[in-house]
């Protein structure tokens, strides 16, 4: 292993926290809102809270190899529970807070967890709804106070931790002796994949997997010694936030601030003024759309000024960061527009934002360029739950827009004959829990088969084309990646989300969800009478507008990639509706099954759909 990684002053995640409590004792480790007020814990205080939780778990008989689940949205209790579990040498099993009772039951049954940390009564009620399926479940530890059922007793985290009894020197020595017994190859967690297809698989990741991945990621971003304020809103149950926004943050002595909810992220940005965030593309898509909506409302001279600023900004970004040439007078022009326009946009992010990390799904190239232009570099990377997660990452020194960056140090990539990306490195999982067949299918000769089709340029930058299983093969034999088309559609001011379909079909079709604000505005502009959104999206004048927007995209595409027909839906895809994973990726099989009749009707050869006559692409 590379000398730098081998020189890490710790071999486990609890060992890393113990080291941090010594190095950064009085520095703020985490901030969260309680009873309407922001409160914080220093590294020293946070470490003591973790030791208290570990003490309580050990008294309950939790020990090496035991599975303990966490069913909660992001909050400080989540990371105290996680690190407490690990300090007791047990294995943490995170469960998405958005999971249904049946999904929760599957994870608990499969992992064999007998204790679960939950955030609220709502999560506890999910357990009670499937109680008969979970005979091994003994108790619940809650982050909020409520009374449970006798059949499944509930204790508060403070009760478990015996918060009024500080850790004694003897207790601390015993717990730290346990930390010293944790090896780099010891199992840290089971993360159950969100399951865009099939049943979730329990990915087995070690302490070394996470530590090396975080270490190498910080090295790529030159951030190992830089103190940041991370605003956390992505689910900690997902490996991206867990590594990049949690373990890597603690590794660098940074502060983790927990957003109150996903709906309050923008408000919390202004309040806490973060310097860094981890996100998925959906946030950037919404930011981009909202900014351009405001530009749309400007006077013509102001709109022209804005677009000129973007042109200058793009030229400056490419010259400085991509071509790495002196900016000369272009720097002064950029600074002029920065003071006039871009600095004001950055205030919407709190004013201190230095960078974003984007992962989980492809980020549209235009949107990524825009973030750099306004002065907030957004580093797109690529990875999987199975790789802890980062495999590749862009940075200030290594950036190619449209790519997911170069491989991290110690990480090898290559392409199979069919273009599938294969990966080998120290961040690879041990395998799938209790699923040797799936492990053997995914890992062959030390290489992980990612399931993604990619290309690698001569400089080593990796470009993800699409999921191997999601490539559309038309009846005419054309291979089409749906995600680039969907991303292009989502750039339109009237379109919120898109799903492109056409496997083994003569042409492509799409499900479109409208930007509701712009849709209602369109209804007012055209003086339309309607009872509800369903009636509005069915209006011929509205459909004609969307047909025209799609025709504009079709004009830029080869005929076999054009979208011939579409369905306009009255609501967004959502996690609650089952169409999205917790990290907001499309569940393609679920969407197809849910809207099968409407999709198949677009291929009815006996008659045209209502929108086909408005689609110029039908004649291509």
XYZ file of C-alpha atoms in Angstrom:
620
model
C 0.000 0.000 0.000
C 1.185 3.500 -0.802
C 3.497 4.913 1.870
C 1.214 7.887 2.597
C -1.802 5.645 3.245
C 0.222 3.205 5.310
C 1.307 6.172 7.438
C -2.277 6.988 8.522
C -2.185 7.467 12.312
C -5.176 5.127 12.813
C -6.453 1.800 11.509
C -10.155 2.120 12.333
C -12.861 4.764 12.198
C -13.200 4.944 16.029
C -9.406 5.174 16.137
C -9.639 8.136 13.772
C -12.142 9.859 16.088
C -9.918 9.228 19.118
C -7.001 10.767 17.217
C -9.176 13.742 16.216
C -10.329 14.266 19.804
C -6.665 14.679 20.719
C -5.663 16.816 17.734
C -8.785 19.029 17.562
C -10.151 18.736 21.097
C -11.715 22.219 21.357
C -12.626 22.559 17.678
C -16.333 22.206 16.769
C -17.103 18.739 15.438
C -20.835 18.996 14.827
C -23.672 21.509 14.925
C -27.396 20.755 14.934
C -30.635 22.575 15.645
C -32.570 21.643 18.769
C -35.682 23.464 20.001
C -35.133 26.133 17.371
C -31.536 26.879 18.366
C -28.228 25.800 16.865
C -26.124 23.778 19.304
C -22.646 22.324 18.929
C -20.286 19.684 20.284
C -16.516 20.016 20.207
C -14.377 17.081 19.145
C -13.643 16.361 22.804
C -17.330 16.444 23.773
C -18.376 14.433 20.754
C -15.832 11.714 21.522
C -17.149 11.444 25.084
C -20.731 11.092 23.809
C -19.600 8.286 21.498
C -17.834 6.511 24.355
C -20.994 6.779 26.469
C -23.077 5.179 23.704
C -20.500 2.398 23.317
C -20.523 1.839 27.093
C -24.301 1.409 27.029
C -24.212 -0.986 24.089
C -21.590 -3.138 25.785
C -23.806 -3.333 28.887
C -26.552 -4.647 26.621
C -24.217 -7.407 25.509
C -23.326 -5.940 22.103
C -19.900 -7.125 21.008
C -17.685 -8.004 18.051
C -19.598 -8.975 14.924
C -23.073 -8.086 16.236
C -25.318 -6.143 13.871
C -27.005 -2.974 15.125
C -29.283 -1.010 12.779
C -29.916 2.741 12.474
C -33.291 3.829 11.074
C -33.185 7.606 11.043
C -32.868 10.737 8.949
C -29.671 12.771 9.339
C -29.072 14.149 12.827
C -26.348 14.169 15.448
C -27.817 11.043 17.089
C -27.112 9.134 13.865
C -23.354 9.647 13.996
C -23.182 9.147 17.787
C -24.995 5.822 17.332
C -22.824 4.787 14.392
C -19.536 5.519 16.125
C -20.828 4.013 19.379
C -21.660 0.780 17.525
C -18.216 0.711 15.912
C -16.438 1.450 19.204
C -18.215 -1.587 20.681
C -16.666 -3.512 17.762
C -20.089 -4.215 16.316
C -21.299 -3.644 12.751
C -23.668 -0.814 11.901
C -26.540 -1.403 9.483
C -28.029 1.868 8.198
C -31.585 1.896 6.852
C -33.037 4.726 4.790
C -35.556 6.747 6.778
C -37.790 6.778 3.680
C -38.019 2.976 3.523
C -41.391 1.293 3.844
C -42.065 -1.149 6.722
C -41.582 -4.068 4.316
C -38.210 -2.712 3.153
C -37.146 -2.166 6.760
C -38.166 -5.715 7.646
C -36.099 -7.131 4.787
C -32.897 -5.415 5.973
C -33.428 -6.389 9.610
C -34.279 -9.996 8.730
C -31.358 -10.393 6.366
C -28.777 -8.727 8.628
C -30.046 -10.303 11.857
C -29.867 -7.032 13.795
C -31.372 -7.349 17.281
C -31.157 -3.679 18.307
C -32.305 -0.694 16.241
C -31.689 3.014 16.742
C -34.640 5.090 15.506
C -35.216 8.817 15.299
C -38.946 9.208 15.912
C -42.177 7.404 16.709
C -42.905 7.321 12.961
C -39.900 5.069 12.397
C -40.801 2.963 15.452
C -44.290 2.408 14.039
C -42.715 0.941 10.899
C -41.100 -1.677 13.122
C -44.367 -2.394 14.893
C -46.130 -2.826 11.535
C -43.839 -5.794 10.769
C -43.156 -6.940 14.334
C -44.211 -10.539 13.699
C -41.503 -10.872 11.045
C -38.756 -9.755 13.445
C -38.612 -12.190 16.378
C -34.877 -11.527 16.843
C -35.483 -7.793 17.451
C -35.057 -7.109 21.181
C -35.212 -3.373 21.712
C -35.209 0.094 20.204
C -33.016 3.035 21.145
C -34.732 6.319 20.228
C -33.279 9.775 19.609
C -36.581 11.390 20.677
C -38.708 10.566 23.712
C -41.846 8.458 23.321
C -43.388 5.373 24.931
C -43.238 2.120 23.045
C -45.126 -1.153 23.129
C -44.276 -3.857 25.671
C -43.490 -6.262 22.850
C -40.713 -3.958 21.642
C -39.361 -1.789 24.477
C -37.991 1.685 23.736
C -35.149 3.422 25.551
C -33.849 6.904 24.901
C -30.279 7.457 23.701
C -29.616 9.370 26.923
C -30.712 6.321 28.940
C -28.434 4.056 26.947
C -25.539 6.482 27.347
C -26.232 7.219 31.023
C -25.617 10.812 30.079
C -25.503 12.039 33.686
C -22.590 9.703 34.447
C -19.391 10.872 32.719
C -16.998 8.260 31.402
C -14.497 7.363 34.105
C -10.798 6.951 33.365
C -11.150 3.200 33.866
C -14.116 2.968 31.469
C -12.334 5.047 28.860
C -9.272 2.815 29.081
C -11.430 -0.288 28.591
C -13.239 1.184 25.601
C -10.035 2.410 24.001
C -8.561 -1.051 24.466
C -11.492 -2.309 22.364
C -10.709 0.321 19.733
C -7.119 -0.929 19.627
C -8.411 -4.425 18.823
C -10.172 -3.254 15.627
C -8.244 -4.144 12.469
C -8.277 -2.346 9.145
C -9.838 -5.406 7.485
C -12.580 -5.787 10.097
C -16.131 -5.382 8.841
C -17.538 -1.924 9.607
C -20.955 -1.904 8.005
C -23.567 -3.587 5.851
C -25.059 -1.087 3.430
C -28.083 -2.401 1.605
C -28.255 -1.094 -1.942
C -31.305 1.026 -2.610
C -32.395 -1.452 -5.247
C -33.168 0.197 -8.596
C -33.526 -3.422 -9.695
C -34.105 -6.614 -7.710
C -33.805 -7.210 -3.974
C -31.291 -5.061 -2.044
C -27.883 -6.635 -1.447
C -25.911 -6.095 1.771
C -22.556 -4.607 0.764
C -19.811 -5.517 3.252
C -17.368 -2.640 3.775
C -14.412 -2.584 6.155
C -12.761 0.105 8.263
C -9.907 0.130 5.753
C -12.273 0.563 2.808
C -13.677 3.786 4.239
C -10.437 5.170 5.643
C -8.427 4.693 2.468
C -11.205 6.066 0.264
C -11.644 9.166 2.449
C -7.868 9.640 2.689
C -7.363 9.401 -1.075
C -10.351 11.647 -1.774
C -9.036 14.348 0.564
C -5.627 13.963 -1.064
C -7.138 14.562 -4.525
C -8.903 17.705 -3.265
C -5.865 18.842 -1.239
C -8.184 19.004 1.761
C -6.615 16.750 4.371
C -5.448 19.693 6.478
C -8.213 22.152 5.603
C -10.993 22.811 8.071
C -14.374 23.019 6.366
C -17.967 23.467 7.481
C -20.003 20.732 5.772
C -23.775 21.095 5.573
C -25.166 17.560 5.661
C -28.487 16.736 4.035
C -27.952 13.635 1.872
C -28.920 10.442 3.720
C -26.089 9.165 5.915
C -27.485 5.745 5.031
C -25.978 6.328 1.581
C -22.272 5.667 1.191
C -21.553 8.987 -0.567
C -22.571 11.183 2.364
C -21.167 8.729 4.876
C -17.672 8.821 3.387
C -17.380 12.307 1.876
C -19.561 14.326 4.249
C -18.994 12.427 7.509
C -15.876 10.242 7.815
C -13.743 12.481 5.559
C -15.016 15.551 7.421
C -13.911 14.101 10.766
C -10.620 12.977 9.224
C -9.804 16.575 8.265
C -10.974 18.113 11.554
C -13.935 19.772 9.876
C -17.375 20.565 11.286
C -20.541 18.725 10.255
C -23.711 20.828 10.391
C -26.969 18.915 10.016
C -29.643 20.549 7.882
C -33.040 20.528 9.541
C -34.561 18.781 6.520
C -34.141 18.614 2.772
C -36.815 21.306 2.459
C -34.764 23.701 4.607
C -31.385 23.210 2.948
C -31.438 26.594 1.192
C -32.550 28.362 4.380
C -29.901 26.547 6.451
C -27.190 27.497 3.935
C -27.827 31.154 4.648
C -27.910 30.513 8.412
C -24.759 28.444 8.883
C -22.719 29.657 5.871
C -21.135 26.293 4.966
C -17.916 26.065 2.996
C -18.538 22.611 1.507
C -21.394 20.252 0.703
C -21.941 16.826 -0.791
C -24.904 16.595 -3.124
C -26.577 14.725 -5.941
C -27.308 16.363 -9.324
C -30.965 17.019 -8.523
C -30.030 19.911 -6.204
C -27.885 21.538 -8.893
C -30.632 21.065 -11.475
C -33.081 22.916 -9.229
C -30.573 25.694 -8.483
C -29.810 26.131 -12.173
C -33.493 26.123 -13.117
C -34.416 28.684 -10.428
C -31.621 31.064 -11.414
C -32.578 30.945 -15.085
C -36.242 31.442 -14.174
C -35.209 34.697 -12.491
C -33.118 35.651 -15.525
C -36.189 35.028 -17.677
C -38.038 37.726 -15.692
C -35.281 40.339 -16.128
C -35.440 43.243 -18.545
C -33.767 42.574 -21.953
C -30.635 44.657 -21.121
C -30.113 42.810 -17.830
C -30.666 39.431 -19.503
C -28.087 40.332 -22.137
C -25.620 41.374 -19.412
C -26.138 38.080 -17.579
C -25.584 35.968 -20.677
C -22.470 37.971 -21.543
C -21.156 37.337 -18.022
C -21.735 33.599 -18.498
C -19.827 33.645 -21.802
C -16.852 35.407 -20.225
C -17.034 33.114 -17.198
C -16.996 29.974 -19.319
C -13.983 31.210 -21.307
C -12.167 32.078 -18.066
C -12.913 28.732 -16.404
C -11.717 26.725 -19.397
C -8.549 28.756 -19.807
C -7.606 28.671 -16.122
C -8.702 25.217 -14.995
C -8.961 23.014 -18.093
C -6.260 24.434 -20.369
C -4.233 25.733 -17.398
C -3.034 28.808 -19.286
C -2.547 32.365 -17.943
C -5.862 34.243 -17.967
C -4.322 37.657 -18.671
C -6.912 40.390 -19.311
C -9.647 37.764 -19.184
C -9.107 37.570 -15.415
C -9.974 41.268 -15.033
C -13.111 40.868 -17.155
C -14.179 37.874 -15.114
C -13.598 39.733 -11.843
C -15.803 42.575 -13.111
C -18.703 40.202 -13.747
C -17.953 38.353 -10.532
C -18.428 41.508 -8.457
C -21.453 42.541 -10.464
C -23.319 39.223 -10.747
C -21.663 36.023 -9.521
C -20.883 37.201 -5.973
C -24.582 37.981 -5.490
C -25.522 34.460 -6.594
C -23.013 32.992 -4.137
C -24.753 34.830 -1.294
C -27.724 32.511 -1.876
C -25.426 29.687 -0.760
C -24.440 31.528 2.411
C -21.538 33.451 0.902
C -18.722 31.136 2.075
C -19.225 28.092 -0.154
C -15.866 26.934 -1.531
C -16.919 23.750 -3.309
C -19.506 21.036 -3.828
C -18.905 17.328 -4.333
C -21.388 15.746 -6.735
C -22.080 12.040 -7.102
C -24.799 9.436 -7.132
C -25.827 10.128 -10.741
C -24.432 11.946 -13.801
C -24.254 15.736 -13.498
C -25.147 17.585 -16.679
C -22.067 19.200 -18.236
C -23.780 22.571 -18.747
C -24.866 22.732 -15.107
C -21.401 21.718 -13.874
C -19.799 24.454 -15.986
C -22.310 26.952 -14.590
C -21.366 26.132 -10.992
C -17.683 26.740 -11.775
C -18.530 29.950 -13.623
C -20.331 31.440 -10.606
C -17.297 30.649 -8.460
C -18.340 27.433 -6.697
C -16.308 24.575 -8.174
C -18.330 21.381 -8.206
C -16.196 18.262 -8.237
C -17.974 15.438 -9.963
C -16.848 11.956 -9.064
C -17.922 8.409 -9.685
C -18.305 5.399 -7.480
C -20.551 2.699 -6.132
C -21.663 1.459 -2.756
C -19.365 -1.477 -3.501
C -16.350 0.890 -3.727
C -16.845 2.930 -0.546
C -17.700 4.877 -2.886
C -15.118 6.999 -4.762
C -13.284 5.530 -7.734
C -12.659 8.707 -9.710
C -12.846 12.407 -8.901
C -12.281 15.745 -10.618
C -10.411 18.502 -8.775
C -9.078 22.030 -9.195
C -5.916 20.629 -10.765
C -7.571 17.850 -12.764
C -10.875 18.770 -14.394
C -12.611 17.771 -17.620
C -16.250 18.776 -17.815
C -18.465 15.867 -18.774
C -16.064 13.398 -17.184
C -16.107 11.970 -13.666
C -12.386 12.610 -13.288
C -9.334 10.429 -13.093
C -9.016 7.375 -10.835
C -7.843 8.012 -7.274
C -4.365 6.865 -6.325
C -4.034 3.082 -5.817
C -7.135 2.635 -7.996
C -7.043 0.872 -11.357
C -9.723 1.019 -14.050
C -10.087 -0.644 -17.422
C -12.803 -1.411 -19.955
C -14.195 -4.834 -20.779
C -14.778 -5.752 -24.432
C -18.352 -4.467 -24.260
C -17.276 -1.155 -22.698
C -18.175 -2.030 -19.108
C -15.961 -0.272 -16.545
C -13.925 -2.609 -14.338
C -12.283 -1.435 -11.102
C -9.602 -2.724 -8.746
C -8.341 -1.030 -5.570
C -8.252 -0.952 -1.749
C -11.745 0.528 -1.505
C -13.451 -2.564 -2.962
C -15.979 -4.342 -0.764
C -15.425 -7.727 0.851
C -18.521 -8.941 -0.971
C -22.291 -9.183 -0.546
C -23.479 -10.435 2.837
C -24.888 -13.969 2.669
C -24.863 -13.886 -1.131
C -21.846 -15.700 -2.554
C -23.389 -16.025 -6.006
C -23.893 -12.268 -6.411
C -20.368 -11.660 -5.091
C -18.891 -14.063 -7.637
C -20.844 -12.405 -10.445
C -19.685 -8.918 -9.469
C -16.035 -9.623 -8.638
C -13.907 -11.674 -11.015
C -10.131 -12.055 -10.770
C -9.967 -9.151 -8.327
C -11.849 -6.768 -10.623
C -15.272 -5.368 -9.777
C -17.673 -5.268 -12.712
C -19.445 -1.943 -12.182
C -22.375 -2.440 -14.546
C -21.638 0.950 -16.117
C -20.620 1.548 -19.712
C -17.753 4.029 -19.929
C -14.975 5.407 -22.062
C -11.511 6.512 -20.957
C -9.667 9.244 -22.860
C -5.952 9.430 -23.561
C -5.386 11.540 -20.418
C -7.053 8.962 -18.185
C -10.327 10.823 -17.603
C -13.325 8.518 -17.277
C -16.655 9.285 -18.956
C -19.731 7.306 -17.883
C -22.074 6.571 -20.781
C -24.901 4.847 -18.897
C -25.856 1.805 -16.871
C -25.146 -1.358 -18.847
C -28.587 -2.767 -18.048
C -30.295 0.542 -18.824
C -28.979 1.014 -22.367
C -31.885 1.076 -24.771
C -31.573 -1.239 -27.758
C -34.225 -0.206 -30.271
C -36.000 -2.533 -32.665
C -33.657 -1.149 -35.302
C -30.629 -2.332 -33.314
C -29.455 1.107 -32.180
C -27.876 1.365 -28.702
C -29.040 4.519 -26.920
C -28.102 5.802 -23.459
C -31.231 7.383 -21.932
C -29.570 9.530 -19.246
C -27.990 12.134 -21.573
C -31.366 12.632 -23.259
C -33.105 12.935 -19.887
C -30.526 15.459 -18.703
C -31.041 17.554 -21.852
C -34.792 17.530 -21.303
C -34.402 18.617 -17.665
C -32.504 21.720 -18.772
C -35.738 23.042 -20.277
C -37.468 25.616 -18.083
C -40.820 23.810 -18.366
C -39.519 20.321 -17.528
C -38.754 19.040 -14.033
C -38.011 15.337 -14.671
C -37.922 12.951 -17.602
C -37.916 9.206 -18.245
C -36.974 7.976 -21.724
C -38.071 4.527 -22.885
C -37.742 2.498 -26.066
C -36.107 -0.894 -25.464
C -36.913 -3.238 -28.383
C -39.316 -0.607 -29.710
C -39.310 1.204 -33.071
C -38.757 4.649 -31.514
C -38.191 6.488 -28.229
C -40.928 7.901 -26.024
C -40.783 9.872 -22.779
C -42.640 10.495 -19.555
C -42.342 14.189 -18.671
C -43.093 15.856 -15.337
C -43.531 19.630 -15.609
C -41.984 22.402 -13.559
C -45.186 23.199 -11.669
C -44.492 26.907 -11.161
C -43.810 27.446 -14.856
C -46.774 25.251 -15.788
C -49.188 27.339 -13.736
C -47.614 30.509 -15.132
C -48.182 29.098 -18.637
C -51.831 28.455 -17.803
C -52.260 32.109 -16.756
C -50.478 33.373 -19.878
C -52.819 31.421 -22.143
C -55.929 32.250 -20.066
C -56.739 28.578 -19.611
C -59.637 27.369 -17.490
C -58.803 24.246 -15.478
C -59.952 22.500 -12.327
C -56.668 20.898 -11.232
C -53.183 20.059 -12.503
C -54.400 16.871 -14.193
C -56.779 18.905 -16.300
C -54.057 21.456 -17.029
C -51.522 18.918 -18.331
C -54.232 17.420 -20.546
C -54.940 20.781 -22.195
C -54.030 20.761 -25.906
C -52.394 24.206 -25.712
C -50.155 23.084 -22.867
C -49.260 19.852 -24.655
C -48.427 21.833 -27.778
C -45.894 23.902 -25.813
C -44.185 20.779 -24.494
C -44.259 19.186 -27.936
C -42.516 22.253 -29.318
C -39.837 22.112 -26.577
C -39.169 18.444 -27.291
C -39.065 19.128 -31.031
C -36.302 21.687 -30.394
C -34.233 18.982 -28.686
C -35.015 16.504 -31.469
C -33.645 18.939 -34.051
C -30.163 18.510 -32.517
C -30.272 14.689 -32.492
C -29.872 11.898 -35.029
C -33.269 10.562 -36.066
C -32.953 7.305 -34.102
C -32.417 9.274 -30.845
C -35.395 11.587 -31.262
C -38.350 11.335 -28.901
C -41.386 10.671 -31.054
C -44.153 10.778 -28.441
C -44.554 11.681 -24.797
C -46.847 11.588 -21.793
C -47.154 14.665 -19.591
C -47.658 13.630 -15.962
C -49.420 15.785 -13.343
C -46.784 15.326 -10.615
C -43.063 14.817 -10.065
C -41.410 11.459 -9.579
C -40.618 11.042 -5.888
C -39.099 8.760 -3.271
C -42.489 8.502 -1.570
C -44.118 7.540 -4.864
C -41.567 4.784 -5.320
C -40.130 6.148 -8.585
C -36.858 7.432 -7.082
C -34.163 5.946 -4.869
C -33.281 7.873 -1.680
C -30.497 9.558 -3.701
C -33.050 10.594 -6.346
C -32.087 8.218 -9.149
C -34.847 6.903 -11.394
C -36.138 3.420 -10.571
C -36.672 2.510 -14.204
C -38.432 -0.799 -13.719
C -40.789 0.697 -11.139
C -41.598 3.667 -13.378
C -42.244 1.435 -16.367
C -44.528 -0.883 -14.404
C -46.375 2.034 -12.827
C -47.030 3.720 -16.169
C -46.945 0.648 -18.414
C -50.355 1.219 -20.012
C -49.656 4.863 -20.831
C -46.214 4.030 -22.245
C -47.428 1.121 -24.354
C -50.309 3.243 -25.660
C -47.692 5.467 -27.306
C -46.795 2.499 -29.513
C -50.395 1.775 -30.537
C -50.177 1.324 -34.295
C -53.929 1.624 -34.756
C -54.092 5.268 -33.842
C -52.018 8.278 -33.014
C -51.582 9.515 -29.473
C -52.991 12.917 -28.641
C -49.570 14.516 -28.700
C -48.139 12.879 -31.826
C -49.618 15.392 -34.227
C -47.731 18.103 -32.359
C -44.437 16.232 -32.548
C -42.367 17.196 -35.572
C -40.019 14.334 -34.679
C -42.664 11.797 -35.829
C -41.714 12.527 -39.444
C -37.987 12.107 -38.960
